[in-house]
């Protein structure tokens, strides 16, 4: 359900953007400065001038090349965020005492909060999500606002410095499920569902699968996809394939039910479709074994080293058992942390659980897992002078 909603929201934003252009605001769109600085497209490409050896200013081509910013060389290893977070909009990630996060449900302005001081600041204005970090750079997908509100924003996959500066457009377009793993970014195109990967600097783009629209998980150098690849969009399966592509292989011949999967450690958790679909299954990516997980349905699963956190709708008529739970990874020792009728899009970062409710301002709620104190993440407009 969440994956379908994300695709719908992305297409809706794209249609609104196109409608604005058709209605008469069709000024030629050029990359604009984001809140943190000018948007730079990478890799650079363009037509040569008629006299490539000398510009109008009298600069030689050699001097112009020397004036260009140095190409970023990063040393990246492993994932750019927890897979459980990226399966749920990727709105928060912890790195070196800082939490990078969105200020609104599903997507929003890019913020950062210092864990020690609890001070929050705006980095980039836009509608960003699927936040990944690595080697002093932030990667995200969505829209970046222009400095001039009358201009159009830019949609695509972006790279930023930790302070929000050097906003670099790696690939323009509408994309979902951005996952950074080692030196490569994995994602799919909202327009055609094509599953792609490219290097962190926007080069070496490779088509992995056509029309897949997958949920993407990468664990220990193995790629897992939750997708409909058999020609029947109503039937999704869990697949595995090499990071470099190839033929996807079903890990479970039984299709999934419920529209989404979850990750807890090395396990992928899902609902298997059957005649008596009552509970959830667990696929151990290390052993390849599939076992029963729980005899009930839970959602929005995230994990840390010792526990999983999730939402359970409960079974009591008075809803007194409905809310946010913590349990051991095997589902034992389940404890109700917060009673609530609705909570979704869980992300975990440091000691905090981020999630959304039915807040009319689309604010993100932050729960301190040590004190169980609850608060709203500040909105960007609340921080601006």
Tab-separated table of C-alpha atoms in Angstrom:
chain	number	residue	atom	x	y	z
A	1	UNK	CA	0.000	0.000	0.000
A	2	UNK	CA	2.764	2.462	0.927
A	3	UNK	CA	4.659	1.743	-2.291
A	4	UNK	CA	1.529	2.384	-4.370
A	5	UNK	CA	0.864	5.609	-2.454
A	6	UNK	CA	4.397	6.853	-3.081
A	7	UNK	CA	4.042	6.152	-6.804
A	8	UNK	CA	0.684	7.962	-6.850
A	9	UNK	CA	2.060	11.009	-4.996
A	10	UNK	CA	5.077	11.214	-7.298
A	11	UNK	CA	2.928	11.046	-10.424
A	12	UNK	CA	0.529	13.622	-8.948
A	13	UNK	CA	3.362	16.071	-8.271
A	14	UNK	CA	4.677	15.537	-11.777
A	15	UNK	CA	1.227	16.171	-13.321
A	16	UNK	CA	0.795	19.363	-11.297
A	17	UNK	CA	4.176	20.531	-12.515
A	18	UNK	CA	3.295	19.818	-16.162
A	19	UNK	CA	-0.104	21.513	-15.803
A	20	UNK	CA	1.592	24.673	-14.566
A	21	UNK	CA	3.814	24.723	-17.635
A	22	UNK	CA	0.899	24.213	-20.046
A	23	UNK	CA	-1.134	26.965	-18.371
A	24	UNK	CA	1.271	29.622	-19.557
A	25	UNK	CA	4.207	29.658	-17.201
A	26	UNK	CA	6.380	28.036	-19.805
A	27	UNK	CA	9.534	30.023	-19.309
A	28	UNK	CA	12.593	27.952	-20.105
A	29	UNK	CA	13.636	26.083	-16.951
A	30	UNK	CA	17.262	26.229	-15.924
A	31	UNK	CA	18.907	24.820	-12.800
A	32	UNK	CA	18.354	27.208	-9.883
A	33	UNK	CA	20.038	27.723	-6.561
A	34	UNK	CA	18.624	25.701	-3.690
A	35	UNK	CA	18.545	26.903	-0.094
A	36	UNK	CA	22.131	25.795	0.301
A	37	UNK	CA	23.608	27.118	-2.938
A	38	UNK	CA	23.571	26.778	-6.715
A	39	UNK	CA	22.497	23.523	-8.302
A	40	UNK	CA	25.311	22.005	-10.313
A	41	UNK	CA	24.563	19.248	-12.791
A	42	UNK	CA	26.890	16.236	-12.810
A	43	UNK	CA	28.288	14.952	-15.026
A	44	UNK	CA	28.664	18.173	-17.045
A	45	UNK	CA	27.746	18.060	-20.708
A	46	UNK	CA	27.018	20.734	-23.288
A	47	UNK	CA	27.655	21.926	-26.813
A	48	UNK	CA	30.962	23.544	-27.607
A	49	UNK	CA	31.038	27.175	-28.648
A	50	UNK	CA	31.839	28.046	-32.244
A	51	UNK	CA	35.312	29.070	-31.117
A	52	UNK	CA	36.163	26.544	-28.401
A	53	UNK	CA	39.609	27.982	-27.830
A	54	UNK	CA	38.365	31.344	-26.555
A	55	UNK	CA	35.199	32.531	-24.779
A	56	UNK	CA	33.469	35.918	-25.162
A	57	UNK	CA	35.306	37.153	-22.089
A	58	UNK	CA	38.652	36.358	-23.694
A	59	UNK	CA	39.206	33.328	-21.453
A	60	UNK	CA	40.916	30.375	-23.040
A	61	UNK	CA	39.261	26.966	-22.851
A	62	UNK	CA	42.118	25.801	-20.674
A	63	UNK	CA	41.489	28.616	-18.175
A	64	UNK	CA	37.736	27.846	-18.137
A	65	UNK	CA	38.401	24.211	-17.311
A	66	UNK	CA	40.678	25.202	-14.470
A	67	UNK	CA	37.905	27.392	-13.028
A	68	UNK	CA	35.422	24.494	-12.828
A	69	UNK	CA	34.891	22.911	-9.365
A	70	UNK	CA	36.874	19.793	-8.671
A	71	UNK	CA	35.104	16.504	-9.238
A	72	UNK	CA	34.073	14.939	-5.934
A	73	UNK	CA	35.872	11.693	-5.121
A	74	UNK	CA	34.259	9.749	-2.287
A	75	UNK	CA	35.155	6.594	-0.404
A	76	UNK	CA	31.842	4.825	0.163
A	77	UNK	CA	31.205	1.442	1.730
A	78	UNK	CA	27.980	-0.269	2.735
A	79	UNK	CA	24.484	1.235	2.926
A	80	UNK	CA	23.672	4.942	3.180
A	81	UNK	CA	20.812	4.336	5.611
A	82	UNK	CA	19.091	1.467	7.396
A	83	UNK	CA	17.092	-0.597	4.921
A	84	UNK	CA	14.100	-0.521	7.266
A	85	UNK	CA	14.123	3.294	7.050
A	86	UNK	CA	14.456	3.409	3.273
A	87	UNK	CA	11.485	1.052	2.889
A	88	UNK	CA	9.425	3.641	4.773
A	89	UNK	CA	10.159	6.878	2.894
A	90	UNK	CA	13.715	7.258	4.230
A	91	UNK	CA	12.954	10.436	6.164
A	92	UNK	CA	15.676	10.111	8.829
A	93	UNK	CA	19.256	8.870	9.104
A	94	UNK	CA	21.906	9.130	11.830
A	95	UNK	CA	25.562	9.905	11.116
A	96	UNK	CA	28.334	11.076	13.492
A	97	UNK	CA	26.153	12.772	16.109
A	98	UNK	CA	23.788	14.321	13.566
A	99	UNK	CA	20.325	13.230	12.439
A	100	UNK	CA	19.453	14.284	8.902
A	101	UNK	CA	15.703	14.235	8.415
A	102	UNK	CA	12.605	15.637	6.765
A	103	UNK	CA	10.252	18.016	8.542
A	104	UNK	CA	7.042	16.612	7.019
A	105	UNK	CA	5.373	13.288	6.338
A	106	UNK	CA	6.637	11.254	3.364
A	107	UNK	CA	8.787	14.128	2.057
A	108	UNK	CA	9.721	17.641	3.108
A	109	UNK	CA	12.514	20.120	3.671
A	110	UNK	CA	15.925	18.641	4.454
A	111	UNK	CA	16.876	19.334	8.080
A	112	UNK	CA	19.581	18.317	10.515
A	113	UNK	CA	19.463	17.982	14.299
A	114	UNK	CA	22.468	17.812	16.606
A	115	UNK	CA	21.835	14.942	19.020
A	116	UNK	CA	23.787	16.550	21.891
A	117	UNK	CA	22.267	20.043	21.710
A	118	UNK	CA	18.925	19.060	20.127
A	119	UNK	CA	19.244	22.102	17.873
A	120	UNK	CA	17.565	21.781	14.480
A	121	UNK	CA	18.388	23.772	11.349
A	122	UNK	CA	17.136	23.921	7.790
A	123	UNK	CA	19.585	22.706	5.153
A	124	UNK	CA	17.655	22.639	1.864
A	125	UNK	CA	14.118	23.758	1.024
A	126	UNK	CA	12.148	21.270	-1.030
A	127	UNK	CA	10.244	17.989	-0.901
A	128	UNK	CA	12.955	15.407	-0.307
A	129	UNK	CA	13.017	11.835	0.969
A	130	UNK	CA	15.004	8.581	0.738
A	131	UNK	CA	17.857	10.296	2.588
A	132	UNK	CA	21.227	8.516	2.427
A	133	UNK	CA	24.590	9.660	3.809
A	134	UNK	CA	28.185	8.650	3.206
A	135	UNK	CA	31.688	10.126	3.359
A	136	UNK	CA	30.602	13.688	4.019
A	137	UNK	CA	27.771	13.826	1.480
A	138	UNK	CA	23.981	13.589	1.653
A	139	UNK	CA	21.966	11.971	-1.130
A	140	UNK	CA	18.201	12.355	-1.530
A	141	UNK	CA	15.464	12.234	-4.138
A	142	UNK	CA	12.630	14.690	-4.761
A	143	UNK	CA	12.359	18.406	-5.520
A	144	UNK	CA	14.609	21.315	-4.544
A	145	UNK	CA	12.953	24.737	-4.373
A	146	UNK	CA	14.352	27.641	-6.432
A	147	UNK	CA	15.473	30.836	-4.719
A	148	UNK	CA	12.901	32.783	-6.747
A	149	UNK	CA	9.408	31.475	-5.842
A	150	UNK	CA	8.172	32.391	-9.334
A	151	UNK	CA	10.601	29.928	-10.906
A	152	UNK	CA	10.208	26.182	-11.169
A	153	UNK	CA	11.920	23.814	-8.774
A	154	UNK	CA	14.132	20.986	-9.941
A	155	UNK	CA	13.183	17.318	-9.560
A	156	UNK	CA	15.658	14.483	-9.423
A	157	UNK	CA	18.391	12.805	-7.425
A	158	UNK	CA	20.609	15.232	-5.519
A	159	UNK	CA	23.876	15.287	-3.610
A	160	UNK	CA	24.628	17.859	-0.888
A	161	UNK	CA	27.374	18.718	1.548
A	162	UNK	CA	26.451	18.173	5.232
A	163	UNK	CA	25.587	21.870	5.625
A	164	UNK	CA	23.242	21.814	2.626
A	165	UNK	CA	25.642	23.627	0.314
A	166	UNK	CA	26.911	22.510	-3.093
A	167	UNK	CA	23.528	21.263	-4.252
A	168	UNK	CA	24.383	18.920	-7.130
A	169	UNK	CA	21.759	17.474	-9.454
A	170	UNK	CA	22.941	13.972	-10.321
A	171	UNK	CA	19.962	12.960	-12.455
A	172	UNK	CA	16.892	14.990	-13.359
A	173	UNK	CA	13.479	13.339	-13.336
A	174	UNK	CA	11.019	11.601	-11.037
A	175	UNK	CA	12.378	8.684	-9.044
A	176	UNK	CA	11.629	6.547	-5.986
A	177	UNK	CA	13.269	4.040	-3.633
A	178	UNK	CA	16.743	5.612	-3.648
A	179	UNK	CA	19.299	3.329	-1.975
A	180	UNK	CA	23.001	4.143	-1.654
A	181	UNK	CA	25.169	1.040	-1.350
A	182	UNK	CA	28.947	1.210	-1.670
A	183	UNK	CA	29.623	3.590	-4.566
A	184	UNK	CA	26.298	3.126	-6.359
A	185	UNK	CA	22.791	4.543	-6.172
A	186	UNK	CA	19.843	2.224	-6.893
A	187	UNK	CA	16.384	3.603	-7.754
A	188	UNK	CA	13.461	3.322	-10.157
A	189	UNK	CA	11.921	5.779	-12.613
A	190	UNK	CA	8.337	6.712	-11.713
A	191	UNK	CA	7.393	7.201	-15.379
A	192	UNK	CA	8.163	3.703	-16.645
A	193	UNK	CA	9.148	1.706	-13.552
A	194	UNK	CA	12.614	0.995	-14.902
A	195	UNK	CA	15.018	-0.140	-12.181
A	196	UNK	CA	18.367	1.626	-12.550
A	197	UNK	CA	21.677	2.149	-10.840
A	198	UNK	CA	24.436	4.703	-11.299
A	199	UNK	CA	27.644	5.726	-9.596
A	200	UNK	CA	27.432	8.319	-6.823
A	201	UNK	CA	28.617	11.073	-9.198
A	202	UNK	CA	25.872	10.397	-11.749
A	203	UNK	CA	28.015	8.380	-14.156
A	204	UNK	CA	27.875	4.713	-15.209
A	205	UNK	CA	24.077	4.604	-15.375
A	206	UNK	CA	22.840	1.051	-15.944
A	207	UNK	CA	19.366	-0.350	-16.637
A	208	UNK	CA	18.842	-3.384	-14.397
A	209	UNK	CA	15.172	-4.209	-15.057
A	210	UNK	CA	12.413	-2.729	-17.191
A	211	UNK	CA	9.027	-1.822	-15.720
A	212	UNK	CA	9.737	-3.293	-12.295
A	213	UNK	CA	8.598	-0.557	-9.846
A	214	UNK	CA	10.403	-2.476	-7.085
A	215	UNK	CA	10.875	-2.058	-3.388
A	216	UNK	CA	14.641	-2.343	-2.973
A	217	UNK	CA	16.666	-4.014	-0.220
A	218	UNK	CA	20.426	-4.596	-0.204
A	219	UNK	CA	21.932	-6.803	2.505
A	220	UNK	CA	25.542	-8.026	2.509
A	221	UNK	CA	26.143	-7.379	-1.203
A	222	UNK	CA	22.921	-9.110	-2.237
A	223	UNK	CA	20.045	-7.298	-3.916
A	224	UNK	CA	16.438	-8.175	-3.012
A	225	UNK	CA	13.374	-6.857	-4.815
A	226	UNK	CA	9.697	-6.878	-3.967
A	227	UNK	CA	7.933	-6.489	-7.297
A	228	UNK	CA	5.447	-7.766	-9.861
A	229	UNK	CA	7.585	-9.237	-12.641
A	230	UNK	CA	5.326	-12.012	-13.967
A	231	UNK	CA	3.017	-9.783	-15.993
A	232	UNK	CA	0.284	-9.732	-13.332
A	233	UNK	CA	0.424	-6.455	-11.398
A	234	UNK	CA	-1.835	-7.892	-8.698
A	235	UNK	CA	0.748	-10.526	-7.746
A	236	UNK	CA	4.046	-9.501	-6.151
A	237	UNK	CA	6.921	-11.743	-5.119
A	238	UNK	CA	10.183	-11.479	-3.249
A	239	UNK	CA	13.211	-11.858	-5.551
A	240	UNK	CA	16.972	-11.769	-5.255
A	241	UNK	CA	19.491	-10.771	-7.904
A	242	UNK	CA	23.101	-9.649	-8.251
A	243	UNK	CA	24.011	-6.016	-7.615
A	244	UNK	CA	25.159	-5.787	-11.220
A	245	UNK	CA	21.849	-7.094	-12.580
A	246	UNK	CA	20.888	-10.375	-14.178
A	247	UNK	CA	17.855	-12.627	-13.915
A	248	UNK	CA	15.800	-12.147	-10.716
A	249	UNK	CA	15.122	-15.371	-8.804
A	250	UNK	CA	12.114	-15.883	-6.524
A	251	UNK	CA	13.102	-16.653	-2.956
A	252	UNK	CA	9.546	-17.757	-2.154
A	253	UNK	CA	7.209	-19.326	-4.746
A	254	UNK	CA	4.252	-17.955	-2.778
A	255	UNK	CA	3.255	-14.394	-3.623
A	256	UNK	CA	3.129	-11.679	-0.993
A	257	UNK	CA	0.052	-10.007	0.435
A	258	UNK	CA	-0.352	-6.482	1.771
A	259	UNK	CA	1.793	-4.519	-0.678
A	260	UNK	CA	4.976	-4.048	1.335
A	261	UNK	CA	7.925	-5.787	2.991
A	262	UNK	CA	10.006	-5.024	6.078
A	263	UNK	CA	13.606	-5.574	7.146
A	264	UNK	CA	14.843	-6.455	10.627
A	265	UNK	CA	18.545	-7.229	10.766
A	266	UNK	CA	19.239	-9.928	8.173
A	267	UNK	CA	15.560	-10.924	7.944
A	268	UNK	CA	12.988	-9.794	5.388
A	269	UNK	CA	9.481	-9.910	6.869
A	270	UNK	CA	6.309	-10.059	4.792
A	271	UNK	CA	2.799	-11.464	4.561
A	272	UNK	CA	2.595	-14.548	2.368
A	273	UNK	CA	-0.576	-15.042	0.354
A	274	UNK	CA	-2.364	-18.301	1.266
A	275	UNK	CA	-5.829	-19.694	1.914
A	276	UNK	CA	-5.412	-19.044	5.635
A	277	UNK	CA	-3.437	-15.804	5.570
A	278	UNK	CA	-3.361	-15.024	9.275
A	279	UNK	CA	0.232	-14.095	10.065
A	280	UNK	CA	3.609	-13.076	8.726
A	281	UNK	CA	6.624	-14.912	7.331
A	282	UNK	CA	10.330	-14.306	7.736
A	283	UNK	CA	13.018	-14.927	5.130
A	284	UNK	CA	16.494	-15.303	6.625
A	285	UNK	CA	18.860	-13.861	4.008
A	286	UNK	CA	21.868	-15.584	5.590
A	287	UNK	CA	20.473	-19.135	5.594
A	288	UNK	CA	17.796	-18.869	2.912
A	289	UNK	CA	15.208	-20.364	5.275
A	290	UNK	CA	11.592	-19.198	5.355
A	291	UNK	CA	9.774	-19.546	8.672
A	292	UNK	CA	6.625	-18.263	10.356
A	293	UNK	CA	7.222	-14.987	12.158
A	294	UNK	CA	3.997	-13.959	13.911
A	295	UNK	CA	0.410	-15.205	13.885
A	296	UNK	CA	-0.868	-11.638	13.499
A	297	UNK	CA	-0.167	-8.654	11.250
A	298	UNK	CA	2.067	-5.802	12.301
A	299	UNK	CA	3.315	-2.912	10.182
A	300	UNK	CA	6.021	-0.245	9.852
A	301	UNK	CA	8.787	-2.408	11.300
A	302	UNK	CA	12.164	-0.836	12.104
A	303	UNK	CA	15.000	-2.196	14.196
A	304	UNK	CA	18.087	-1.414	16.229
A	305	UNK	CA	20.614	-3.878	17.618
A	306	UNK	CA	18.328	-5.358	20.274
A	307	UNK	CA	14.704	-4.596	19.389
A	308	UNK	CA	12.197	-4.093	16.637
A	309	UNK	CA	9.586	-1.331	16.753
A	310	UNK	CA	6.266	-1.478	14.951
A	311	UNK	CA	2.599	-0.495	14.868
A	312	UNK	CA	-0.086	-3.021	15.799
A	313	UNK	CA	-3.804	-2.372	15.384
A	314	UNK	CA	-4.567	-4.779	18.236
A	315	UNK	CA	-7.504	-7.131	18.793
A	316	UNK	CA	-9.499	-5.486	21.588
A	317	UNK	CA	-12.795	-3.796	20.784
A	318	UNK	CA	-11.875	-0.781	22.933
A	319	UNK	CA	-8.534	-0.343	21.049
A	320	UNK	CA	-6.618	-0.251	24.325
A	321	UNK	CA	-3.962	-2.521	22.799
A	322	UNK	CA	-3.545	-0.413	19.654
A	323	UNK	CA	-0.324	1.538	19.238
A	324	UNK	CA	3.470	1.536	18.942
A	325	UNK	CA	5.232	-1.586	20.223
A	326	UNK	CA	8.729	-2.786	20.985
A	327	UNK	CA	9.740	-6.444	20.991
A	328	UNK	CA	12.702	-8.733	20.511
A	329	UNK	CA	13.560	-9.473	16.865
A	330	UNK	CA	11.729	-12.820	17.115
A	331	UNK	CA	8.547	-11.058	18.267
A	332	UNK	CA	8.840	-12.036	21.929
A	333	UNK	CA	8.624	-9.665	24.921
A	334	UNK	CA	6.256	-7.320	23.086
A	335	UNK	CA	5.637	-4.099	25.017
A	336	UNK	CA	3.183	-1.301	24.218
A	337	UNK	CA	5.140	1.975	24.258
A	338	UNK	CA	2.511	4.451	23.083
A	339	UNK	CA	-1.219	4.094	22.592
A	340	UNK	CA	-2.319	5.647	19.318
A	341	UNK	CA	-4.984	4.934	16.732
A	342	UNK	CA	-2.632	5.554	13.833
A	343	UNK	CA	1.123	5.776	13.270
A	344	UNK	CA	3.049	5.023	10.095
A	345	UNK	CA	6.278	5.546	8.116
A	346	UNK	CA	8.553	4.613	11.020
A	347	UNK	CA	12.204	5.644	10.802
A	348	UNK	CA	14.769	5.066	13.545
A	349	UNK	CA	17.816	7.275	14.056
A	350	UNK	CA	20.029	7.160	17.147
A	351	UNK	CA	17.668	6.982	20.151
A	352	UNK	CA	14.661	8.405	18.339
A	353	UNK	CA	11.725	6.890	16.508
A	354	UNK	CA	10.271	9.137	13.800
A	355	UNK	CA	6.756	8.544	12.495
A	356	UNK	CA	3.677	10.271	11.132
A	357	UNK	CA	0.154	10.533	12.516
A	358	UNK	CA	-2.955	12.283	11.219
A	359	UNK	CA	-1.528	15.708	12.018
A	360	UNK	CA	-3.161	18.318	9.781
A	361	UNK	CA	0.154	20.132	9.271
A	362	UNK	CA	1.840	16.899	8.067
A	363	UNK	CA	4.332	17.180	10.928
A	364	UNK	CA	6.635	14.323	11.884
A	365	UNK	CA	6.480	13.025	15.461
A	366	UNK	CA	9.680	12.116	17.297
A	367	UNK	CA	9.635	9.630	20.170
A	368	UNK	CA	12.605	9.397	22.537
A	369	UNK	CA	12.984	5.639	23.026
A	370	UNK	CA	14.763	6.109	26.363
A	371	UNK	CA	12.343	8.520	28.061
A	372	UNK	CA	9.280	7.908	25.835
A	373	UNK	CA	8.853	11.676	25.579
A	374	UNK	CA	7.078	12.680	22.387
A	375	UNK	CA	7.398	15.883	20.352
A	376	UNK	CA	6.922	17.245	16.850
A	377	UNK	CA	9.914	17.789	14.597
A	378	UNK	CA	10.132	21.573	13.975
A	379	UNK	CA	8.814	22.726	10.621
A	380	UNK	CA	11.167	24.742	8.433
A	381	UNK	CA	8.856	27.775	8.579
A	382	UNK	CA	9.061	27.716	12.369
A	383	UNK	CA	12.849	28.068	12.227
A	384	UNK	CA	13.039	30.853	9.655
A	385	UNK	CA	13.433	34.405	11.032
